[in-house]
CSV table of C-alpha atoms in Angstrom, one decimal:
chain,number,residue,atom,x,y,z
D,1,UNK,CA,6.9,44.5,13.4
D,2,UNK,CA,4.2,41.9,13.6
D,3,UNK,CA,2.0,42.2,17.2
D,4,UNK,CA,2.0,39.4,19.3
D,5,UNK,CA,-0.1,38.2,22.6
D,6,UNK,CA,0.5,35.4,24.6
D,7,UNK,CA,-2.3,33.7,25.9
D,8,UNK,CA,-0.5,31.8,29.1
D,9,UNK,CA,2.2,34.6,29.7
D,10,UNK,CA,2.9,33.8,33.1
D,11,UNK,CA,3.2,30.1,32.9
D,12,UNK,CA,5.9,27.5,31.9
D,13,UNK,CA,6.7,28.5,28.4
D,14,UNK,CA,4.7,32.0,28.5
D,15,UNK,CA,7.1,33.5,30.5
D,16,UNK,CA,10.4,32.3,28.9
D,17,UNK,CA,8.7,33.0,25.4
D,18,UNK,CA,7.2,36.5,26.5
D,19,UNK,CA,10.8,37.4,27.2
D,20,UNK,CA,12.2,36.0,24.1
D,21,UNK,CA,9.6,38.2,22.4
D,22,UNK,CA,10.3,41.4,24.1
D,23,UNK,CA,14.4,40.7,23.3
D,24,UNK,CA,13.4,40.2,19.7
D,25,UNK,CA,13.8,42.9,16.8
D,26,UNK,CA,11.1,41.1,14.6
D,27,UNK,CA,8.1,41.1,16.9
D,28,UNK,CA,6.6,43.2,19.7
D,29,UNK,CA,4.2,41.9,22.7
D,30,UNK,CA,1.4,43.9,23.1
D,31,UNK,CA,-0.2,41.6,25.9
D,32,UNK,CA,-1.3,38.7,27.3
D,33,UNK,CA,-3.5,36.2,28.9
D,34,UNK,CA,-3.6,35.4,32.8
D,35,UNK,CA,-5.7,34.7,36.2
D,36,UNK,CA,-4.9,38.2,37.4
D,37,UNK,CA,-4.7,41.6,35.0
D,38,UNK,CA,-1.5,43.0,36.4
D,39,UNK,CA,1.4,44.8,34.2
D,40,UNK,CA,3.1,41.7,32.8
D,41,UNK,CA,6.8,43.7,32.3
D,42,UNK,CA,6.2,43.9,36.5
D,43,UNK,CA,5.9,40.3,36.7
D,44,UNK,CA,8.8,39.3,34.4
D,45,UNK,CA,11.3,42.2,35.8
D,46,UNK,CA,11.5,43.8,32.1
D,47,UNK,CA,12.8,47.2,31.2
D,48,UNK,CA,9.5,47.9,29.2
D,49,UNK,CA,6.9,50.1,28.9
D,50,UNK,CA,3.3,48.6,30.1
D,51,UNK,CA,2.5,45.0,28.8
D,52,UNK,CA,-1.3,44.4,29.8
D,53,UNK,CA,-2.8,41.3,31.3
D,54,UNK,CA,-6.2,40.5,30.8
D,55,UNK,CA,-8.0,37.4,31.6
D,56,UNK,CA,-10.3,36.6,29.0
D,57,UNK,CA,-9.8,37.1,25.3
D,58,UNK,CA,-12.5,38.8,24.5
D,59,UNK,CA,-11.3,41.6,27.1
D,60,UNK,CA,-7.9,41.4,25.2
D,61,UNK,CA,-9.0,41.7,21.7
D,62,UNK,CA,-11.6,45.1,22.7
D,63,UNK,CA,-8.7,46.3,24.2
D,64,UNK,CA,-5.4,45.6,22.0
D,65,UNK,CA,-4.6,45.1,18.8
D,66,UNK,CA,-2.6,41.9,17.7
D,67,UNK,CA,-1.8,40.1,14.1
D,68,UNK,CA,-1.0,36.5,16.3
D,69,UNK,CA,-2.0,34.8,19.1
D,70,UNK,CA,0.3,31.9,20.2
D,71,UNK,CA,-1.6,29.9,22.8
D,72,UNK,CA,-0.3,28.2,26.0
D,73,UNK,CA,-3.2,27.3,28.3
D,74,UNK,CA,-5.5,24.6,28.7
D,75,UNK,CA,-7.4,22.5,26.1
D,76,UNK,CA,-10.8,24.4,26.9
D,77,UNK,CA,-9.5,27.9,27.1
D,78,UNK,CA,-7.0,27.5,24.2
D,79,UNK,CA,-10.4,26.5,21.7
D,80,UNK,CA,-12.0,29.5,23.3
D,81,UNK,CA,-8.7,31.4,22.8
D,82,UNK,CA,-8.4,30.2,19.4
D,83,UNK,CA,-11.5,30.6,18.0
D,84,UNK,CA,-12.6,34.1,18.9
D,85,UNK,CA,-9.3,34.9,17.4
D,86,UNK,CA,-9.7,33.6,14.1
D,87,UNK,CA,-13.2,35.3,14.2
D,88,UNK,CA,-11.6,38.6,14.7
D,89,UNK,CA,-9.1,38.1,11.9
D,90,UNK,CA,-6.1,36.9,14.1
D,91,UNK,CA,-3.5,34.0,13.4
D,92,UNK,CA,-2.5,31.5,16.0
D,93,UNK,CA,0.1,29.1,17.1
D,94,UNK,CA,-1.2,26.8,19.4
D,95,UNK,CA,1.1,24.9,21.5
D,96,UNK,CA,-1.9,24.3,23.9
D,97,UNK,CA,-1.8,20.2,24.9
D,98,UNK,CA,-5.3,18.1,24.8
D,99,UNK,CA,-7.7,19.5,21.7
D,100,UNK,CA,-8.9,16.6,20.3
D,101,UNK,CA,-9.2,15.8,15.9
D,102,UNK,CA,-12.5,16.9,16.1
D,103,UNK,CA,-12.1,20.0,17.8
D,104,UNK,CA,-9.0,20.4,15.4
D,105,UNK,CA,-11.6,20.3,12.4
D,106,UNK,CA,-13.8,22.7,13.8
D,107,UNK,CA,-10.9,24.9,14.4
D,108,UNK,CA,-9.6,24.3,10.7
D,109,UNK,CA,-13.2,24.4,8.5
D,110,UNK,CA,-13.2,28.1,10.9
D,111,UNK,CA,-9.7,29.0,9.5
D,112,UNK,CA,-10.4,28.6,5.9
D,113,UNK,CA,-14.1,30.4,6.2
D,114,UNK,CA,-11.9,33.1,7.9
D,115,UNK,CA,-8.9,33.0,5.9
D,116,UNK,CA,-6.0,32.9,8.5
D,117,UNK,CA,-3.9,30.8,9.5
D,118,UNK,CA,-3.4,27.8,12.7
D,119,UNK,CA,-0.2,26.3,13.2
D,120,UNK,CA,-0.9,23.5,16.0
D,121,UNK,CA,1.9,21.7,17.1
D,122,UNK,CA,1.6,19.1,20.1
D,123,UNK,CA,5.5,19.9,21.0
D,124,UNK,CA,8.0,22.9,19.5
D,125,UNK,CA,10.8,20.7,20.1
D,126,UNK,CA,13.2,20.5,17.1
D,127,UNK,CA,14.3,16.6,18.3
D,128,UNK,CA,10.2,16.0,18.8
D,129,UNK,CA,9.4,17.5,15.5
D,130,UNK,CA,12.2,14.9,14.1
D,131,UNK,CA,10.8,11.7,16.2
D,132,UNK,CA,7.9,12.8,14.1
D,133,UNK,CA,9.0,12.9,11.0
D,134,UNK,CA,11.6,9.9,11.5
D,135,UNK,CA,8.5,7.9,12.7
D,136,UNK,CA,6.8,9.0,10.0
D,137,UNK,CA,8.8,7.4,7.9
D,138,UNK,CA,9.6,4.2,9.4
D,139,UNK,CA,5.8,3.4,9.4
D,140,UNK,CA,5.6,3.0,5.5
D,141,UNK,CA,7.6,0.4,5.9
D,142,UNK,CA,7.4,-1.4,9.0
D,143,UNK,CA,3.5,-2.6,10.2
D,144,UNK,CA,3.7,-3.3,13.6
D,145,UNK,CA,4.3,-0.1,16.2
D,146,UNK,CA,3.2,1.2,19.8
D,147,UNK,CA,3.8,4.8,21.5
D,148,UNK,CA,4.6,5.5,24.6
D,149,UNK,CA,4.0,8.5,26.8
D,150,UNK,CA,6.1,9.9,29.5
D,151,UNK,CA,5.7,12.7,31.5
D,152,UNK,CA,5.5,13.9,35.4
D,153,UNK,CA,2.9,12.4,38.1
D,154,UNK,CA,1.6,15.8,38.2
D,155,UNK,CA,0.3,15.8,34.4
D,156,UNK,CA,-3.2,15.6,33.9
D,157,UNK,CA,-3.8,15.4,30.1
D,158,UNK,CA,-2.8,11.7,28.9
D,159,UNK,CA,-2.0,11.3,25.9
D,160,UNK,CA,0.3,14.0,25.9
D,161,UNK,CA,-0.1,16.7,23.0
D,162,UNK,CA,3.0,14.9,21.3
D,163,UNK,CA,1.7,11.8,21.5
D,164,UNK,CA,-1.8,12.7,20.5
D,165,UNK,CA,-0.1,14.5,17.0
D,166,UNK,CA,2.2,11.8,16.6
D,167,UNK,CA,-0.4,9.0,16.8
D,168,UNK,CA,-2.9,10.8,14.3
D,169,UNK,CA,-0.1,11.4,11.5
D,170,UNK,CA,1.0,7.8,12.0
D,171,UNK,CA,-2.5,6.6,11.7
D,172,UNK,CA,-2.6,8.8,8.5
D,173,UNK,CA,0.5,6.3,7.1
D,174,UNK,CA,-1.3,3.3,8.1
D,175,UNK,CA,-2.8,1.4,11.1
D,176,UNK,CA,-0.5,-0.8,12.7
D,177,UNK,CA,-1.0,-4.8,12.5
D,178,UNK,CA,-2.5,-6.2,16.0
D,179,UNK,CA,-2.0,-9.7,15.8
D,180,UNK,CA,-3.9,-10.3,19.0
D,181,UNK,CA,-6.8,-7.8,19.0
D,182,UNK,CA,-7.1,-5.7,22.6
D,183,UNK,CA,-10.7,-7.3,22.8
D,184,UNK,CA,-9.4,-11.2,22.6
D,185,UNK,CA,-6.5,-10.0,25.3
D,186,UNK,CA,-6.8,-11.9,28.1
D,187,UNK,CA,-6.8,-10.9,31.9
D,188,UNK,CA,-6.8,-7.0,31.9
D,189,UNK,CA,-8.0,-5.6,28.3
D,190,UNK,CA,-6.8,-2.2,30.2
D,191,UNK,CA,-3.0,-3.0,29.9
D,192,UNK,CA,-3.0,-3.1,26.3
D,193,UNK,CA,-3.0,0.8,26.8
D,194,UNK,CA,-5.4,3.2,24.8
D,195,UNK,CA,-6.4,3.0,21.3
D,196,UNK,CA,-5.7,6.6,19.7
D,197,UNK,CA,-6.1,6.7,16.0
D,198,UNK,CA,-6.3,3.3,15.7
D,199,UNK,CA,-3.0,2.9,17.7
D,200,UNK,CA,-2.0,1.3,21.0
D,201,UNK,CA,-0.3,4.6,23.2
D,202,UNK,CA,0.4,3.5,26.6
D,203,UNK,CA,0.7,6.9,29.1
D,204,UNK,CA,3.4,6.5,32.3
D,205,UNK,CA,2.9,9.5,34.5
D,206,UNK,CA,5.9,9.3,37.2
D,207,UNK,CA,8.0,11.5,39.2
D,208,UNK,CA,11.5,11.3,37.8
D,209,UNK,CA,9.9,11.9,34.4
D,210,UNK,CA,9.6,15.9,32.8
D,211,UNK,CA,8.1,14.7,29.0
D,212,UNK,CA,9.0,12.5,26.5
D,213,UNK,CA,7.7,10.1,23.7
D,214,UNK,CA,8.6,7.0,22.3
D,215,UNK,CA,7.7,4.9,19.4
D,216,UNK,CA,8.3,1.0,18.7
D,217,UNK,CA,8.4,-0.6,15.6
D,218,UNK,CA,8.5,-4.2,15.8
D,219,UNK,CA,10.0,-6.6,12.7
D,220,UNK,CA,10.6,-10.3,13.0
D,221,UNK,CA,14.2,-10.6,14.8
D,222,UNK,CA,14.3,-6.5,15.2
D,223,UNK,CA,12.8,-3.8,16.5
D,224,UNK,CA,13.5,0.1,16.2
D,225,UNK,CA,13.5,2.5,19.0
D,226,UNK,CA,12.9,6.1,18.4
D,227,UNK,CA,12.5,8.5,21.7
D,228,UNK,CA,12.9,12.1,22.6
D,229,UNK,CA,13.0,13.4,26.0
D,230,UNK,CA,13.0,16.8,27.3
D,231,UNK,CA,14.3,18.6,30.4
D,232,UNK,CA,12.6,20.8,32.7
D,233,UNK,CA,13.5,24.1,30.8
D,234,UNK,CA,11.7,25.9,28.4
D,235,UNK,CA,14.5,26.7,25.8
D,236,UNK,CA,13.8,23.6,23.6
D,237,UNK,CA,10.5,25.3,22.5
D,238,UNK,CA,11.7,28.5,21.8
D,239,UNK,CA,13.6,28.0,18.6
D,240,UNK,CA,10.6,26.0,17.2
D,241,UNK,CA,8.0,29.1,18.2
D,242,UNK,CA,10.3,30.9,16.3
D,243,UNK,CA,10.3,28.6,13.2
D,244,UNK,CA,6.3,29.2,13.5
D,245,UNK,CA,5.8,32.9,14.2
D,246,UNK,CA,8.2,33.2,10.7
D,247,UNK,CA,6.0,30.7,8.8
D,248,UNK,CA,2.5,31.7,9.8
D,249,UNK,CA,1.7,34.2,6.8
D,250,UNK,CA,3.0,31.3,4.5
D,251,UNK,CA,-0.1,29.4,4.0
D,252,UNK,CA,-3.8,29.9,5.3
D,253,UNK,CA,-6.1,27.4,7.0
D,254,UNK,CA,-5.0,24.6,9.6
D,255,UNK,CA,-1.3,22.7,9.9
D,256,UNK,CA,-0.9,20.2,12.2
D,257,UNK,CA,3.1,20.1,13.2
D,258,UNK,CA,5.6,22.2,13.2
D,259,UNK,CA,7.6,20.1,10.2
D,260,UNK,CA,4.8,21.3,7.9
D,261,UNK,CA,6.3,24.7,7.4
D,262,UNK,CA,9.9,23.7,8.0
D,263,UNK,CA,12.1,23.1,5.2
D,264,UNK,CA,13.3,19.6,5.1
């Protein structure tokens, strides 16, 4: 059974996925990362023997021993998290929102020195990994496209991780057409939204709003919606995390979205 620790087990998606872990008969959960180092089957109200918390990873990997690390924190922890693993010879999956492409390449160059293996993806969602890939495909062919990023008031990252993944695979397709640059807008430049990879991505953070993403192609006399929205629940992610933890020992070095091990 292939070892698993959480960095994040008590939040959101830790908590949910730490269980999921624990029910499984493929993989066992040896630990995980938190604020406070209590006994993590306490916290979750599970029939198990001890699951340490720790709250630093370099506490964690003295301590246990784990084959991957599947990350849920915060952009500057997560690198941390994710790079003192792959030193030490561990996989990850990082679901971690808010590392940037060049903190990605970093992570990567590290991966392939180390030979191990990095599965980011900005959102497990099955319908999110097929926005991407739909999106994907409708920019070969159509030259004219925004994003835009939903979420909760209370989110602090903008672009969302989804958006930020989506934008730099589109960007990998081609640059969209602006026919009016953002600099030669006039009034407020800042409405035009942010350009990511080349790409106008325009964040609403709202209450009413849990996450979603949508992109806009534009054609003369037609446009094409393509948006996926997600509840408050964790369950949409699980299945994906899944996908990943049975595709990480497939290839070695950095993949950017989950559709890159899935079969298609």
């Amino acid at each position: 059974m292939k070892k698993v620790f959480i960095a994040g087990a008590t939040g959101w998606v830790g908590k949910e996925l730490s269980k999921a872990i624990v029910a499984s008969s493929d993989y066992t959960l040896v630990g995980g990362l938190s604020r406070s180092e209590e006994n993590l089957s306490d916290i979750l109200g599970l029939d198990q023997a001890v699951i340490p918390l720790f709250d630093s990873i370099e506490k964690a990997i003295e301590k246990v021993d784990f084959d991957i690390l599947i990350d849920f924190t915060s952009p500057k922890i997560a690198k941390e998290n994710i790079i003192a693993s792959i030193k030490n010879g561990k996989n990850s999956i990082v679901g971690t929102s808010g590392l940037s492409d060049l903190e990605y390449e970093e992570i990567g160059s590290l991966a392939e020195e180390k030979n191990v293996s990095v599965l980011a993806a900005g959102n497990f969602s099955i319908t999110a990994v097929l926005l991407q890939r739909f999106s994907e495909t409708a920019a070969k062919y159509i030259d004219h496209f925004e994003i835009i990023d939903y979420a909760s008031q209370k989110k602090v990252d903008a672009p969302s991780g989804t958006v930020a993944e989506l934008a730099y695979r589109l960007s990998k397709i081609q640059k969209p057409v602006l026919d009016v640059p953002v600099e030669n807008t006039i009034g407020y430049k800042e409405t035009r939204g942010a350009t990511v990879n080349g790409i106008q991505v325009h964040a609403v953070r709202l209450p009413g709003h849990i996450l979603g993403v949508e992109a806009i192609f534009g054609m003369e006399d037609e446009r094409l919606n393509i948006k996926h929205e997600a509840g408050s629940g964790a369950a949409p992610y699980l299945k994906g995390i899944f996908i990943a933890l049975n595709k990480i020992d497939t290839f070695k070095g950095l993949k950017r979205g989950l559709d890159t091990v899935m079969d298609f």
